[in-house]
Amino acid sequence: MQTRPCWVEISTRAFEDNCRFLSKLAGPQVDLLAIVKANAYGHSLALCGPAAVCAGLNWLGVTSVEEGIEARRLCPDARILVISGVYPNQGHDVVRNKLTAVVWDPWQFDLLEEAARSLGVRSISVHLEIDTGMSRQGVLPEALAPLLVRFRRDFPLRIEGVMTHLFAADEADNRVTEDQFLRLNEALITIKSAGIHPGILNVGNSAALVAGQASAIAKLAARFEMKALTRPGLALYGLVPEFDAQVTSAEPMSLGQARLALRPVLSWKSQVVSVQSVEPGAAIGYNGTFVATEPMRIALIAAGYADGLDRKLGNRFSLLVRGQRAPIVGRISMDQTVLDVTEIPDVAPGDEVILIGKQGEETISSFDHARAAGTIPWEIFTRIAQRVPRVEI
Ligand SMILES: *Cc1c(COP(=O)(O)O)cnc(C)c1O
């Protein structure tokens, strides 16, 4: 079926290669969990979930029970961690689909206990989140002891993993991360002294992994006879998080290796719909924010802000046509955008347009979009609209 010409291409091959590279970078002491929340950062859970499993990753991470159920359908044998987003009335779905919930609040314990008991399941694994400084979710180390009393022999919840989130792993000053390790260490001592022995220490995102933190995480895990598990997201999709200038000046080797090895998984494409010539004085787009000062050739493309192309990029970004940069002129419309192709010969209807990806020698990355739109690549990816089909290549 011919669809509207605005689509995303996903290289599952690149995704699997990235999985394998990061596993190797993490080393044998560290397992990887593939973060596939938010439809695999807009890359399609249906394509990336199975690809992660194919590349040898046993764990997938999502942020809702709904995504967890979908991941379970796609990957019957994977471990699936719901890192947030278990809500009232979803306990039974968690247990029935063998999802592993991250928990920290007593109401969550109640919810899962009720589900386990009423479904006749004797024991379910959970990961307990420790708030080591981000104040988003988790138990503070000093508030841990009274909570642990609950995890007696006849309690159906079993703490399989202890999790925390490093929230400043991309900063040069490692002080915040080191402080988090200290807080985590404190929590692990409390857990151990309660007679609980979780097997997994679940810590670290892409930034931590490519900055070479895996060995520090593995070391802490080993001290408590645990296995380390890290949770990369962005790097699996082929992007190396940007570090502040001081990190890059004393760059860890792993960062350079990651930059060389990781390959972008997603390309976002459209097509030229029509080309026309305009005379000086012609207004282009809503409110005429661009007015031609000389004769121009302009191309209309089938992608707009309803597809996820940030409206702020009007008059301040370029897309690729015939391997060259074509400036966006005027405001971006809901479903359409106009490009200046005056300097690009022979542009014609049907020509491929690159919003993210490579054409000839030129590349546009989600970092480029993010800089122009004042945001981060995570948001650029996750804003690509659902109506844009994801096609495996
Ligand atoms: C999203 C997320 C990650 C992955 O982060 P990246 O920076 O994309 O690697 C890891 N852990 C948690 C808890 C997250 O929410």
Coordinates of C-alpha atoms and ligand atoms in Angstrom, one line a residue:
M1 CA 0.0 0.0 0.0
Q2 CA 1.3 3.5 -0.9
T3 CA 1.2 5.6 2.2
R4 CA 1.6 9.3 2.7
P5 CA 5.3 9.9 2.0
C6 CA 6.5 10.5 5.6
W7 CA 8.0 7.5 7.2
V8 CA 10.8 6.3 9.5
E9 CA 13.2 3.5 8.6
I10 CA 14.6 1.3 11.4
S11 CA 17.8 -0.7 10.9
T12 CA 17.4 -3.6 13.3
R13 CA 20.8 -4.7 12.2
A14 CA 22.3 -1.4 13.5
F15 CA 20.3 -1.8 16.7
E16 CA 21.6 -5.4 17.3
D17 CA 25.2 -4.3 16.5
N18 CA 24.8 -1.5 19.1
C19 CA 23.5 -4.0 21.6
R20 CA 26.4 -6.3 21.1
F21 CA 29.0 -3.4 21.2
L22 CA 27.6 -2.1 24.5
S23 CA 27.5 -5.6 26.0
K24 CA 31.2 -5.9 25.2
L25 CA 32.0 -2.4 26.4
A26 CA 30.2 -3.2 29.7
G27 CA 32.3 -6.3 30.2
P28 CA 31.5 -9.8 31.4
Q29 CA 30.7 -8.7 34.9
V30 CA 27.8 -6.5 33.8
D31 CA 24.5 -7.5 32.1
L32 CA 22.5 -5.1 30.0
L33 CA 18.9 -4.2 30.1
A34 CA 17.6 -2.6 26.9
I35 CA 15.5 0.4 27.7
V36 CA 12.6 0.2 25.2
K37 CA 10.2 2.6 27.0
A38 CA 8.0 5.0 25.0
N39 CA 7.8 2.7 22.0
A40 CA 11.6 2.1 22.1
Y41 CA 12.3 5.9 22.0
G42 CA 9.9 6.1 19.0
H43 CA 11.9 3.4 17.2
S44 CA 9.1 0.8 17.6
L45 CA 9.0 -1.7 20.4
A46 CA 7.8 -4.3 17.9
L47 CA 11.1 -4.0 16.0
C48 CA 13.5 -3.3 18.8
G49 CA 12.2 -5.5 21.6
P50 CA 12.8 -8.8 19.6
A51 CA 16.1 -7.4 18.1
A52 CA 17.5 -6.8 21.6
V53 CA 16.6 -10.4 22.6
C54 CA 18.2 -11.6 19.3
A55 CA 21.4 -9.7 20.3
G56 CA 21.5 -11.6 23.5
L57 CA 20.0 -9.2 26.0
N58 CA 17.7 -10.9 28.5
W59 CA 16.1 -7.8 30.0
L60 CA 13.8 -5.1 28.5
G61 CA 12.8 -2.0 30.4
V62 CA 9.5 -0.2 29.9
T63 CA 7.6 2.5 31.8
S64 CA 4.0 1.2 31.8
V65 CA 2.2 -2.0 32.3
E66 CA 0.6 -1.6 28.9
E67 CA 4.0 -1.5 27.3
G68 CA 5.0 -4.4 29.5
I69 CA 2.1 -6.5 28.2
E70 CA 3.0 -5.6 24.6
A71 CA 6.7 -6.5 25.3
R72 CA 5.6 -9.8 26.8
R73 CA 3.6 -10.7 23.7
L74 CA 6.6 -9.9 21.5
C75 CA 9.2 -11.5 23.7
P76 CA 7.7 -14.4 25.6
D77 CA 11.0 -15.4 27.3
A78 CA 12.5 -12.0 28.1
R79 CA 12.6 -10.5 31.6
I80 CA 10.6 -7.3 31.5
L81 CA 11.2 -4.6 34.0
V82 CA 8.5 -2.0 34.5
I83 CA 10.7 0.8 35.8
S84 CA 7.8 3.0 36.7
G85 CA 4.2 3.2 35.9
V86 CA 2.4 0.4 37.8
Y87 CA -0.9 1.9 38.8
P88 CA -3.8 0.8 40.9
N89 CA -5.8 -2.0 39.3
Q90 CA -2.8 -3.2 37.3
G91 CA -1.4 -5.7 39.8
H92 CA -3.0 -8.7 38.2
D93 CA -1.7 -7.7 34.8
V94 CA 1.8 -7.4 36.3
V95 CA 1.6 -10.9 37.8
R96 CA -0.2 -12.6 34.9
N97 CA 2.3 -11.3 32.3
K98 CA 5.3 -12.1 34.5
L99 CA 6.4 -8.5 34.5
T100 CA 9.0 -7.3 37.1
A101 CA 7.9 -4.1 38.8
V102 CA 10.2 -1.5 40.3
V103 CA 8.7 -0.6 43.7
W104 CA 9.4 1.7 46.5
D105 CA 6.1 2.8 48.0
P106 CA 4.1 0.7 50.4
W107 CA 0.9 1.0 48.3
Q108 CA 2.8 -0.8 45.5
F109 CA 3.7 -3.6 47.9
D110 CA 0.0 -3.9 48.8
L111 CA -1.1 -3.9 45.2
L112 CA 1.3 -6.7 44.2
E113 CA 0.7 -8.7 47.3
E114 CA -3.0 -8.7 46.7
A115 CA -2.5 -9.7 43.1
A116 CA -0.1 -12.6 43.9
R117 CA -2.3 -14.0 46.7
S118 CA -5.5 -13.8 44.6
L119 CA -3.8 -15.4 41.6
G120 CA -2.2 -18.1 43.8
V121 CA 1.3 -17.1 42.9
R122 CA 3.6 -17.8 45.8
S123 CA 6.5 -15.6 44.9
I124 CA 7.1 -12.7 42.6
S125 CA 10.3 -10.8 42.0
V126 CA 10.5 -7.0 42.3
H127 CA 13.3 -4.5 42.1
L128 CA 13.4 -2.0 44.9
E129 CA 14.4 1.5 43.9
I130 CA 16.6 3.5 46.2
D131 CA 16.5 7.3 45.9
T132 CA 20.2 8.2 46.0
G133 CA 19.6 11.9 45.2
M134 CA 17.3 12.4 42.2
S135 CA 14.1 12.8 44.3
R136 CA 12.0 11.2 41.5
Q137 CA 11.2 7.8 42.8
G138 CA 12.6 5.4 45.3
V139 CA 13.1 5.0 49.1
L140 CA 15.7 7.1 50.8
P141 CA 18.4 4.8 52.4
E142 CA 17.5 6.1 55.9
A143 CA 13.8 5.2 55.3
L144 CA 14.6 1.7 54.2
A145 CA 14.8 -0.3 57.4
P146 CA 11.1 -0.1 58.4
L147 CA 10.0 -1.0 54.8
L148 CA 12.2 -4.1 54.8
V149 CA 10.4 -5.6 57.8
R150 CA 7.6 -6.4 55.4
F151 CA 9.8 -8.8 53.3
R152 CA 9.4 -11.8 55.6
R153 CA 9.3 -15.4 54.6
D154 CA 5.6 -15.5 53.9
F155 CA 5.5 -12.2 51.9
P156 CA 5.0 -13.0 48.2
L157 CA 7.3 -10.2 47.1
R158 CA 11.0 -11.0 46.8
I159 CA 13.6 -8.3 46.3
E160 CA 15.5 -9.7 43.3
G161 CA 17.1 -6.4 42.4
V162 CA 18.2 -3.1 43.9
M163 CA 17.9 -0.2 41.6
T164 CA 18.9 3.4 41.5
H165 CA 19.2 6.0 38.7
L166 CA 22.4 8.0 38.1
F167 CA 21.0 11.4 37.2
A168 CA 24.3 13.3 36.4
A169 CA 26.5 10.7 34.7
D170 CA 27.1 13.1 31.8
E171 CA 28.8 15.7 34.0
A172 CA 32.5 16.3 34.3
D173 CA 32.4 16.7 38.0
N174 CA 31.9 13.1 39.1
R175 CA 31.0 14.3 42.6
V176 CA 27.2 13.8 42.2
T177 CA 27.7 10.2 40.9
E178 CA 30.2 9.3 43.6
D179 CA 27.8 10.6 46.2
Q180 CA 25.1 8.4 44.7
F181 CA 27.4 5.4 45.0
L182 CA 27.9 6.2 48.7
R183 CA 24.2 6.5 49.3
L184 CA 23.6 3.2 47.4
N185 CA 26.3 1.5 49.4
E186 CA 24.6 2.6 52.6
A187 CA 21.2 1.2 51.3
L188 CA 22.9 -2.1 50.4
I189 CA 24.3 -2.4 53.9
T190 CA 20.9 -1.9 55.4
I191 CA 19.4 -4.5 53.1
K192 CA 22.1 -7.0 53.9
S193 CA 21.7 -6.5 57.6
A194 CA 17.9 -7.2 57.2
G195 CA 19.0 -10.6 56.0
I196 CA 17.9 -9.9 52.5
H197 CA 20.2 -10.9 49.6
P198 CA 19.1 -9.5 46.2
G199 CA 21.0 -10.9 43.3
I200 CA 21.0 -7.9 41.0
L201 CA 22.4 -4.4 41.3
N202 CA 20.5 -2.4 38.7
V203 CA 22.3 0.9 38.0
G204 CA 23.4 3.1 35.1
N205 CA 22.2 4.6 31.9
S206 CA 23.9 5.2 28.5
A207 CA 26.0 8.1 29.8
A208 CA 27.3 6.0 32.7
L209 CA 28.1 3.1 30.4
V210 CA 29.9 5.0 27.7
A211 CA 31.8 7.1 30.3
G212 CA 33.2 3.9 31.6
Q213 CA 31.3 3.6 34.9
A214 CA 30.4 -0.1 34.3
S215 CA 33.5 -1.3 36.3
A216 CA 32.6 0.9 39.3
I217 CA 29.1 -0.5 39.3
A218 CA 30.4 -4.1 38.9
K219 CA 32.8 -3.5 41.8
L220 CA 30.0 -2.3 44.1
A221 CA 27.8 -5.3 43.0
A222 CA 30.7 -7.7 43.7
R223 CA 31.1 -6.3 47.2
F224 CA 27.6 -7.5 48.0
E225 CA 27.8 -10.7 45.9
M226 CA 25.4 -9.2 43.3
K227 CA 25.5 -9.1 39.5
A228 CA 25.5 -5.7 37.9
L229 CA 22.8 -4.7 35.4
T230 CA 23.0 -1.5 33.5
R231 CA 20.2 0.1 31.6
P232 CA 21.2 1.9 28.4
G233 CA 18.6 3.6 26.2
L234 CA 19.9 6.3 23.9
A235 CA 23.2 4.5 23.1
L236 CA 21.3 1.4 21.9
Y237 CA 19.6 3.7 19.3
G238 CA 23.1 4.7 18.2
L239 CA 23.6 8.1 19.9
V240 CA 26.3 8.9 22.3
P241 CA 25.1 11.3 25.0
E242 CA 26.8 14.7 24.9
F243 CA 29.1 15.3 27.9
D244 CA 30.1 18.6 29.1
A245 CA 33.4 20.1 27.9
Q246 CA 35.5 19.0 30.8
V247 CA 34.6 15.3 30.4
T248 CA 35.5 15.4 26.7
S249 CA 38.9 17.1 27.5
A250 CA 39.9 14.2 29.6
E251 CA 37.9 11.8 27.6
P252 CA 37.7 8.2 28.8
M253 CA 38.7 5.7 26.1
S254 CA 35.2 4.1 26.1
L255 CA 33.7 7.3 25.0
G256 CA 35.8 7.5 21.8
Q257 CA 35.2 3.8 21.2
A258 CA 31.4 4.3 21.5
R259 CA 31.5 7.2 19.1
L260 CA 33.2 5.1 16.5
A261 CA 31.2 2.0 17.0
L262 CA 27.6 3.1 17.6
R263 CA 25.4 3.6 14.5
P264 CA 22.1 5.5 14.3
V265 CA 19.2 3.1 14.0
L266 CA 16.6 5.6 12.8
S267 CA 16.2 7.6 9.6
W268 CA 13.2 9.9 9.0
K269 CA 12.2 10.5 5.5
S270 CA 9.7 12.3 3.3
Q271 CA 9.3 13.3 -0.3
V272 CA 9.0 16.3 -2.4
V273 CA 5.4 16.7 -3.4
S274 CA 5.7 19.7 -5.8
V275 CA 8.2 22.3 -6.8
Q276 CA 7.4 25.8 -7.9
S277 CA 9.1 29.1 -8.8
V278 CA 8.3 32.2 -6.8
E279 CA 9.0 35.9 -7.6
P280 CA 10.5 38.4 -5.3
G281 CA 7.9 39.7 -2.9
A282 CA 6.2 36.3 -2.6
A283 CA 5.2 35.4 1.0
I284 CA 5.8 31.8 2.0
G285 CA 3.7 30.1 4.6
Y286 CA 1.4 31.3 7.4
N287 CA 1.7 35.0 8.2
G288 CA 4.4 35.4 5.5
T289 CA 7.2 35.2 7.9
F290 CA 9.5 34.6 4.9
V291 CA 9.3 36.8 1.9
A292 CA 11.3 36.1 -1.2
T293 CA 13.8 38.8 -2.1
E294 CA 14.8 37.2 -5.3
P295 CA 13.4 34.6 -7.7
M296 CA 13.4 31.2 -5.9
R297 CA 12.6 27.6 -6.4
I298 CA 10.7 26.1 -3.5
A299 CA 9.7 22.5 -2.8
L300 CA 6.7 21.4 -0.7
I301 CA 7.2 18.3 1.4
A302 CA 4.8 16.0 3.1
A303 CA 5.9 16.4 6.7
G304 CA 4.8 18.9 9.3
Y305 CA 4.5 19.5 13.0
A306 CA 1.8 16.9 13.4
D307 CA 4.5 14.4 12.3
G308 CA 6.7 15.6 15.1
L309 CA 8.8 18.2 13.1
D310 CA 9.2 21.0 15.7
R311 CA 7.4 24.1 14.6
K312 CA 10.2 26.2 16.0
L313 CA 12.4 25.0 13.2
G314 CA 10.6 27.2 10.7
N315 CA 13.1 29.6 9.1
R316 CA 16.0 28.1 11.1
F317 CA 16.8 24.6 10.0
S318 CA 17.6 22.7 6.8
L319 CA 16.6 19.3 5.5
L320 CA 18.4 17.2 2.9
V321 CA 17.4 17.0 -0.7
R322 CA 19.7 15.5 -3.4
G323 CA 22.5 15.3 -0.8
Q324 CA 22.3 19.1 -0.1
R325 CA 20.9 21.2 2.7
A326 CA 17.7 22.9 1.8
P327 CA 16.6 25.6 4.3
I328 CA 13.1 25.4 5.7
V329 CA 11.4 28.7 4.6
G330 CA 8.4 30.1 6.4
R331 CA 6.4 28.5 9.2
I332 CA 6.1 24.8 9.3
S333 CA 2.5 23.7 8.8
M334 CA 0.6 20.9 10.4
D335 CA 1.3 18.4 7.6
Q336 CA 3.5 20.3 5.2
T337 CA 6.8 22.2 5.1
V338 CA 8.4 24.3 2.4
L339 CA 12.1 24.1 1.5
D340 CA 14.2 26.5 -0.5
V341 CA 15.8 24.5 -3.3
T342 CA 17.0 27.4 -5.4
E343 CA 20.6 26.3 -5.1
I344 CA 19.9 22.6 -5.7
P345 CA 19.4 21.7 -9.4
D346 CA 16.8 19.4 -10.8
V347 CA 14.7 18.9 -7.6
A348 CA 11.5 17.2 -8.7
P349 CA 8.3 15.6 -7.1
G350 CA 9.1 12.3 -5.6
D351 CA 12.7 13.2 -4.6
E352 CA 13.5 11.8 -1.2
V353 CA 13.9 14.3 1.7
I354 CA 15.9 13.5 4.8
L355 CA 14.7 14.9 8.1
I356 CA 17.0 12.6 10.2
G357 CA 19.7 10.5 8.6
K358 CA 22.3 10.5 5.8
Q359 CA 22.1 11.4 2.2
G360 CA 25.2 11.6 0.1
E361 CA 27.9 13.2 2.3
E362 CA 25.5 15.1 4.5
T363 CA 23.9 13.9 7.8
I364 CA 21.2 15.4 10.0
S365 CA 21.1 13.9 13.5
S366 CA 18.5 14.1 16.2
F367 CA 21.1 16.2 18.1
D368 CA 20.9 18.8 15.3
H369 CA 17.1 18.9 15.7
A370 CA 17.5 19.1 19.4
R371 CA 19.9 22.0 19.3
A372 CA 17.6 23.9 16.9
A373 CA 14.5 23.2 18.9
G374 CA 16.0 23.8 22.4
T375 CA 15.6 20.3 23.6
I376 CA 17.3 16.9 23.8
P377 CA 17.4 14.0 21.2
W378 CA 15.3 11.8 23.5
E379 CA 12.4 14.2 23.0
I380 CA 13.0 14.6 19.3
F381 CA 12.8 10.8 18.9
T382 CA 9.7 10.3 21.1
R383 CA 7.9 13.2 19.4
I384 CA 7.9 11.5 16.0
A385 CA 4.2 11.0 15.7
Q386 CA 2.5 7.6 15.9
R387 CA 1.0 8.2 12.4
V388 CA 4.5 8.1 10.9
P389 CA 5.0 4.4 9.9
R390 CA 8.1 2.6 11.2
V391 CA 9.5 0.4 8.5
E392 CA 12.2 -2.2 9.1
I393 CA 15.2 -2.0 6.7
Ligands
LIG1 C1 15.2 6.2 30.5 C2 16.0 5.6 31.5 C3 17.2 5.0 31.3 C4 17.9 5.1 30.0 O1 18.5 6.4 29.8 P1 19.5 6.7 28.6 O2 20.0 8.0 29.0 O3 18.6 6.9 27.4 O4 20.4 5.7 28.5 C5 17.8 4.2 32.3 N1 17.2 4.2 33.5 C6 16.0 4.8 33.8 C7 15.4 4.7 35.2 C8 15.4 5.5 32.8 O5 14.2 6.1 33.1

